[in-house]
GROMACS .gro file of C-alpha atoms in nm:
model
  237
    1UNK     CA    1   1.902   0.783   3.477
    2UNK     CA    2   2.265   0.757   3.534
    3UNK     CA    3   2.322   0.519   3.242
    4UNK     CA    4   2.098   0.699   2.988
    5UNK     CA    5   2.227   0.797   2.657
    6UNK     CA    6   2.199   1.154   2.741
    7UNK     CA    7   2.391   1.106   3.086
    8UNK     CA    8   2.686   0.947   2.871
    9UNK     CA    9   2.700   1.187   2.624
   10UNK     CA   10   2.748   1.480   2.846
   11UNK     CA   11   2.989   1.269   3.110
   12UNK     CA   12   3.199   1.265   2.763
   13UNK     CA   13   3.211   1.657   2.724
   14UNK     CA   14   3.574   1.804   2.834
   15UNK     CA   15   3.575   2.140   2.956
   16UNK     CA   16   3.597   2.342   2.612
   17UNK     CA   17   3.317   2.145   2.528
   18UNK     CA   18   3.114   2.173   2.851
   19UNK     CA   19   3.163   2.597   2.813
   20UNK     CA   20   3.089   2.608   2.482
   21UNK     CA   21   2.767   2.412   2.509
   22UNK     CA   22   2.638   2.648   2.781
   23UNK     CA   23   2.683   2.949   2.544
   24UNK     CA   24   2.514   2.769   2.242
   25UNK     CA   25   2.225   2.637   2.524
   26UNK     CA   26   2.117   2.974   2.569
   27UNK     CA   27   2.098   3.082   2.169
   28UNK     CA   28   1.709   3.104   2.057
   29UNK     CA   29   1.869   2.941   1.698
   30UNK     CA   30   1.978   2.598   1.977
   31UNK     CA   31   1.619   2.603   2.137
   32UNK     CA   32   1.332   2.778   2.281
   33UNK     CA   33   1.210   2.474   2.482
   34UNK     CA   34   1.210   2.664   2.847
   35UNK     CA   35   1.139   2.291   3.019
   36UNK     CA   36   1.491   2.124   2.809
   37UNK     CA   37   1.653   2.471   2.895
   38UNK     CA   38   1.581   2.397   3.270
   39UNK     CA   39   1.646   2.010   3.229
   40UNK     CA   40   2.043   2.065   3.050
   41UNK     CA   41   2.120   2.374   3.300
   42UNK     CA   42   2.036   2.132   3.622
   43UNK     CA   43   2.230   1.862   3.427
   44UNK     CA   44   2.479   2.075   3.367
   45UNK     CA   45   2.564   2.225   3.685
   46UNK     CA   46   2.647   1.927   3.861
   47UNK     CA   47   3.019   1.862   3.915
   48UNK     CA   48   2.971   1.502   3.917
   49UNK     CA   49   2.668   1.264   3.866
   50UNK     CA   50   2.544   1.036   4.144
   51UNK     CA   51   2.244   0.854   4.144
   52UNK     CA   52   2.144   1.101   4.425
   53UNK     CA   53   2.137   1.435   4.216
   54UNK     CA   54   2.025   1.183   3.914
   55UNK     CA   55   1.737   1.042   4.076
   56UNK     CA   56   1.471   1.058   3.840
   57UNK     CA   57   1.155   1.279   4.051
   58UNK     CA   58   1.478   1.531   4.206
   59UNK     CA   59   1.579   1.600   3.795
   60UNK     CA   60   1.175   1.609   3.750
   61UNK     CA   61   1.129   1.888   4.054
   62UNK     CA   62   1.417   2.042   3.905
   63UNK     CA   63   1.277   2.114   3.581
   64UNK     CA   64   0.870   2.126   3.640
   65UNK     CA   65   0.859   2.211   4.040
   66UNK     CA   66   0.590   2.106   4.221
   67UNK     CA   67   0.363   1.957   3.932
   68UNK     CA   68   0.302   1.582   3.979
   69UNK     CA   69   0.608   1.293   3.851
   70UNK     CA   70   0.529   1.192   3.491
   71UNK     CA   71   0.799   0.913   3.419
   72UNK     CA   72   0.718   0.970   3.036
   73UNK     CA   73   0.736   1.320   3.025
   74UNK     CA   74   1.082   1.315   3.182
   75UNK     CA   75   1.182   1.032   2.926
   76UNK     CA   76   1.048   1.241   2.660
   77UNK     CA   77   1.214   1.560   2.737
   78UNK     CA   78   1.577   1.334   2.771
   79UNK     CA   79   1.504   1.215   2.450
   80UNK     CA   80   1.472   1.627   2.303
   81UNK     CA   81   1.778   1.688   2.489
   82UNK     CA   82   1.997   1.403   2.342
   83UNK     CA   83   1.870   1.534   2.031
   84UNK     CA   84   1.985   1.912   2.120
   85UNK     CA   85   2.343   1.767   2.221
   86UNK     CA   86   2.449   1.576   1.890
   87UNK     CA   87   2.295   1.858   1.718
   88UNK     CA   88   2.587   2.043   1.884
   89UNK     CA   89   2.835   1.799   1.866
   90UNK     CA   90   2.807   1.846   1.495
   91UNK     CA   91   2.807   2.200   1.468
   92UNK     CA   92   3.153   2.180   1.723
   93UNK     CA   93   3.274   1.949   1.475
   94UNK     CA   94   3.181   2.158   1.143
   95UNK     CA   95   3.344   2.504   1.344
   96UNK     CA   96   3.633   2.279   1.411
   97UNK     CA   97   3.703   2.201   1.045
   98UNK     CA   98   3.647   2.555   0.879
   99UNK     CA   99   3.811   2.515   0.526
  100UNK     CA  100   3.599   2.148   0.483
  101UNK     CA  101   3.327   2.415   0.554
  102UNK     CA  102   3.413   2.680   0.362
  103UNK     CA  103   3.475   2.427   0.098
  104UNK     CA  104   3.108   2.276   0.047
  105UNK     CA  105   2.962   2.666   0.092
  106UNK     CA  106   3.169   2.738  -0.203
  107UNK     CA  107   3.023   2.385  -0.381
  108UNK     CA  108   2.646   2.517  -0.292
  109UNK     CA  109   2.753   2.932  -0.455
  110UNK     CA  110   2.849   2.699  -0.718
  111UNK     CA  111   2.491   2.480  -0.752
  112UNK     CA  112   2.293   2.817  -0.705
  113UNK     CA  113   2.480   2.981  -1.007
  114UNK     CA  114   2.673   3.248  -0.838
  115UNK     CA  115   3.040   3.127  -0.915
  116UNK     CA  116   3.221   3.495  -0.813
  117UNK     CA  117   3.092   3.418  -0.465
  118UNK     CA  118   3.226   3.060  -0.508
  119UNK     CA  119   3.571   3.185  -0.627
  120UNK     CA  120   3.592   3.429  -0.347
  121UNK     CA  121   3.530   3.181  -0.099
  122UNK     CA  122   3.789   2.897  -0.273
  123UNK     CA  123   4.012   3.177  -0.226
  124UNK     CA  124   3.982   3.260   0.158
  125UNK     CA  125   4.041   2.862   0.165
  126UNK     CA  126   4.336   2.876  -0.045
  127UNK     CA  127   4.503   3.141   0.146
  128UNK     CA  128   4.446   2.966   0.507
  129UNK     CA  129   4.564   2.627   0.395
  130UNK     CA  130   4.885   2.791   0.238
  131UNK     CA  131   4.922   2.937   0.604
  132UNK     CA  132   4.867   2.632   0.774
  133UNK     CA  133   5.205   2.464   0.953
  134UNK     CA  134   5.079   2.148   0.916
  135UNK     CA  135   5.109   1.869   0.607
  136UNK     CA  136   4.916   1.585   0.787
  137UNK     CA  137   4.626   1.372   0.640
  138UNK     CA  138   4.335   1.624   0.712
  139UNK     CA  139   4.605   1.918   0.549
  140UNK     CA  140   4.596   1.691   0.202
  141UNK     CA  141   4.240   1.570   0.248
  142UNK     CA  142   4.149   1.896   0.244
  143UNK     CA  143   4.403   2.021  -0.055
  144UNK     CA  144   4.246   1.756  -0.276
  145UNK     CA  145   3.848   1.888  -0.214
  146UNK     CA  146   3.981   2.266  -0.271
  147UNK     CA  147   4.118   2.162  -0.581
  148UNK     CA  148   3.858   1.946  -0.659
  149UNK     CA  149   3.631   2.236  -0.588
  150UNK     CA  150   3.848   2.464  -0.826
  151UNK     CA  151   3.800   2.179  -1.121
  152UNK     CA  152   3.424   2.182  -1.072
  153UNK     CA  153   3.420   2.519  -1.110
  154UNK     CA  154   3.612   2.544  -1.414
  155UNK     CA  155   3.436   2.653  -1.737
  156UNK     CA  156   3.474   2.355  -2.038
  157UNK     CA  157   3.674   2.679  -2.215
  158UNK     CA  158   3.916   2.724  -1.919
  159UNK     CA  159   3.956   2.335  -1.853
  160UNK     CA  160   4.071   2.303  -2.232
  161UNK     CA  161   4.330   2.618  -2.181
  162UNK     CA  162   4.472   2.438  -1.881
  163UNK     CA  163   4.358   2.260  -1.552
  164UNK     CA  164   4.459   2.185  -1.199
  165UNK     CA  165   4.434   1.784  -1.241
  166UNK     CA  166   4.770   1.725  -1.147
  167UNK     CA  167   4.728   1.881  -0.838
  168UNK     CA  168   4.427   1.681  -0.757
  169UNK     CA  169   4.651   1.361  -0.777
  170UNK     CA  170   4.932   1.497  -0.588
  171UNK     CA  171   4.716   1.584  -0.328
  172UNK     CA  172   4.482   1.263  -0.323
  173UNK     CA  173   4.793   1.046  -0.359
  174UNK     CA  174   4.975   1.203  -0.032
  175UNK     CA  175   4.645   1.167   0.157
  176UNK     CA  176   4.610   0.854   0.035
  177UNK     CA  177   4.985   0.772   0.141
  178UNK     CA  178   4.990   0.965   0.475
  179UNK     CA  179   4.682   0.721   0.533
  180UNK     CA  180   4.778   0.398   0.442
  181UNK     CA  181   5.095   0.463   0.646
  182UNK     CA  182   4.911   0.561   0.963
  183UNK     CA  183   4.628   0.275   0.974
  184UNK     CA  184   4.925   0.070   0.881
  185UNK     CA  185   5.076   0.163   1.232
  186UNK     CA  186   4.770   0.085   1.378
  187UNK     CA  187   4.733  -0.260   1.262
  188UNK     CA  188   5.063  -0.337   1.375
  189UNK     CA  189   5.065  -0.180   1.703
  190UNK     CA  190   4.750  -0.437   1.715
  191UNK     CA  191   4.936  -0.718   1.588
  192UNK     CA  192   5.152  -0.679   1.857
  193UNK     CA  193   4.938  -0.675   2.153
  194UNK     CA  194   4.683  -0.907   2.002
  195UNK     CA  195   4.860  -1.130   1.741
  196UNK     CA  196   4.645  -1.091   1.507
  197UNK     CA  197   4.785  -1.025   1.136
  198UNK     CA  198   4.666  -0.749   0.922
  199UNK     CA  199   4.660  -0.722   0.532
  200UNK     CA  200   4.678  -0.386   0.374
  201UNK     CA  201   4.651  -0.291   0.024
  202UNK     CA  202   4.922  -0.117  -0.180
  203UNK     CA  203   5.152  -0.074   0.166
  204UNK     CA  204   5.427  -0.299   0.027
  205UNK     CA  205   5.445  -0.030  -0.275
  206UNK     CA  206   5.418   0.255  -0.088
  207UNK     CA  207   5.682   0.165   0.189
  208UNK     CA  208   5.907   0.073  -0.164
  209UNK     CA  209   5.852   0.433  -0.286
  210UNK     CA  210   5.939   0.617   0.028
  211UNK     CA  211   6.224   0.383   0.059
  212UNK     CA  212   6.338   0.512  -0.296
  213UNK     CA  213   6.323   0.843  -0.160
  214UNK     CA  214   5.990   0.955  -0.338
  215UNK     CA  215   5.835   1.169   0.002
  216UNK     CA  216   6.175   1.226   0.120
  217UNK     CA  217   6.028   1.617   0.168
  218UNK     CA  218   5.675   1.508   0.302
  219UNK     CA  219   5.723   1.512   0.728
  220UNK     CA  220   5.431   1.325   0.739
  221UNK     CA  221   5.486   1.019   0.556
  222UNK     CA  222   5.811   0.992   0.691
  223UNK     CA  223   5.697   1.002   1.042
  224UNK     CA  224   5.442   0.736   0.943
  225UNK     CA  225   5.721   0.550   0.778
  226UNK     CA  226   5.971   0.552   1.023
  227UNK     CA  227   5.708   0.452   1.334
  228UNK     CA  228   5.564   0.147   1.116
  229UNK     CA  229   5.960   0.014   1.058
  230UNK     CA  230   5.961   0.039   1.447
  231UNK     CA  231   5.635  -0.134   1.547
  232UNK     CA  232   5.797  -0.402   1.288
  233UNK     CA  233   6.075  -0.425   1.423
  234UNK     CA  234   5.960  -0.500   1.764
  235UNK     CA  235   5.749  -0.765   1.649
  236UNK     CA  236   6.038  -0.925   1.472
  237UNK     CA  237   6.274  -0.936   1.773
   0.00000   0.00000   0.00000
């Protein structure tokens, strides 16, 4: 048991993740599987897994008491609770990354025909990524979908008065900049280690423009810029 998926996945869980989990274990809207509830809160409460406190009939005695070993019914409830732990992992992940969520709710006001709700919400998002003290890649990722959003949402009327287009390209091209640049780094920090040579689109034209002095006000491509000329010139010397 201690190399099942569902072992793994929780050994991976740091402690944010591990207290969080317990409060979302015990919400009827997570499960109301009493047996799974009994199964993650023994699995849970051990500070460290050994094949002792893993052996398969203590986890079974654990969860169903007395009642006689069934290997597949413990197999079977492991199975519901890997299923109830990516389901969380992907609701940590969503409440991690509230504009890109706020951003598709205002995309589905928008398919159910209620664009003042829509507008309201592009709004809220507008106002936190203004706030936010950070231009990395996820900050212009998620510039280009607001604005995106805003587009969609545009009557033909109001996108023949005026548009946001050129904000959508600003914003794709410094994601798609801030990227380049950072994968970039990545394949030559490999390179380095494993001499192995890595070809990537558009990078000669990109390093060009920020050598020109194009981004000279974007932190992040200059940080991306300045730490690929360095991994370069280590492998040079």
């Amino acid at each position: 048991m201690k190399g099942s998926k569902l072992v793994r996945l929780l050994n991976t869980l740091d402690k944010l993740e591990k207290i969080k989990f317990k409060k979302w274990l015990r919400s009827p809207l997570a499960t109301n599987h009493t047996d799974l509830r009994h199964l993650m809160d023994y699995l849970m409460s051990r500070r460290v897994f050994t094949d002792r406190n893993l052996h398969k009939e203590k986890v079974f005695i654990a969860v169903y008491g007395a009642q006689k070993y069934e290997d597949a019914k413990l197999r079977h409830l492991m199975s519901l609770g890997v299923s109830l732990l990516e389901e969380f992992v992907r609701n940590f992940l969503i409440n991690n990354r509230p504009n890109y969520t706020e951003i598709n709710q205002a995309n589905w006001y928008k398919e159910r025909q209620l664009p003042k709700l829509a507008q309201q919400q592009l709004r809220r998002t507008t106002a936190s990524l203004a706030a936010s003290s950070t231009r990395d890649e996820q900050y212009f990722y998620e510039s280009m979908m607001l604005e995106e959003a805003k587009f969609s949402l545009q009557g033909r009327n109001e996108r023949l008065g005026g548009n946001n287009l050129e904000a959508i390209h600003q914003y794709r091209t410094l994601f798609f900049v801030i990227a380049t640049l950072k994968y970039a780094c990545i394949g030559a920090s490999h390179q380095n280690l494993k001499q192995t040579d890595y070809s990537v689109p558009m990078l000669n034209n990109i390093l060009a423009q920020v050598e020109e002095g194009q981004y000279a006000e974007q932190v992040g491509v200059q940080l991306y810029y300045n730490a690929y000329k360095m991994l370069k010139s280590v492998e040079e010397a």
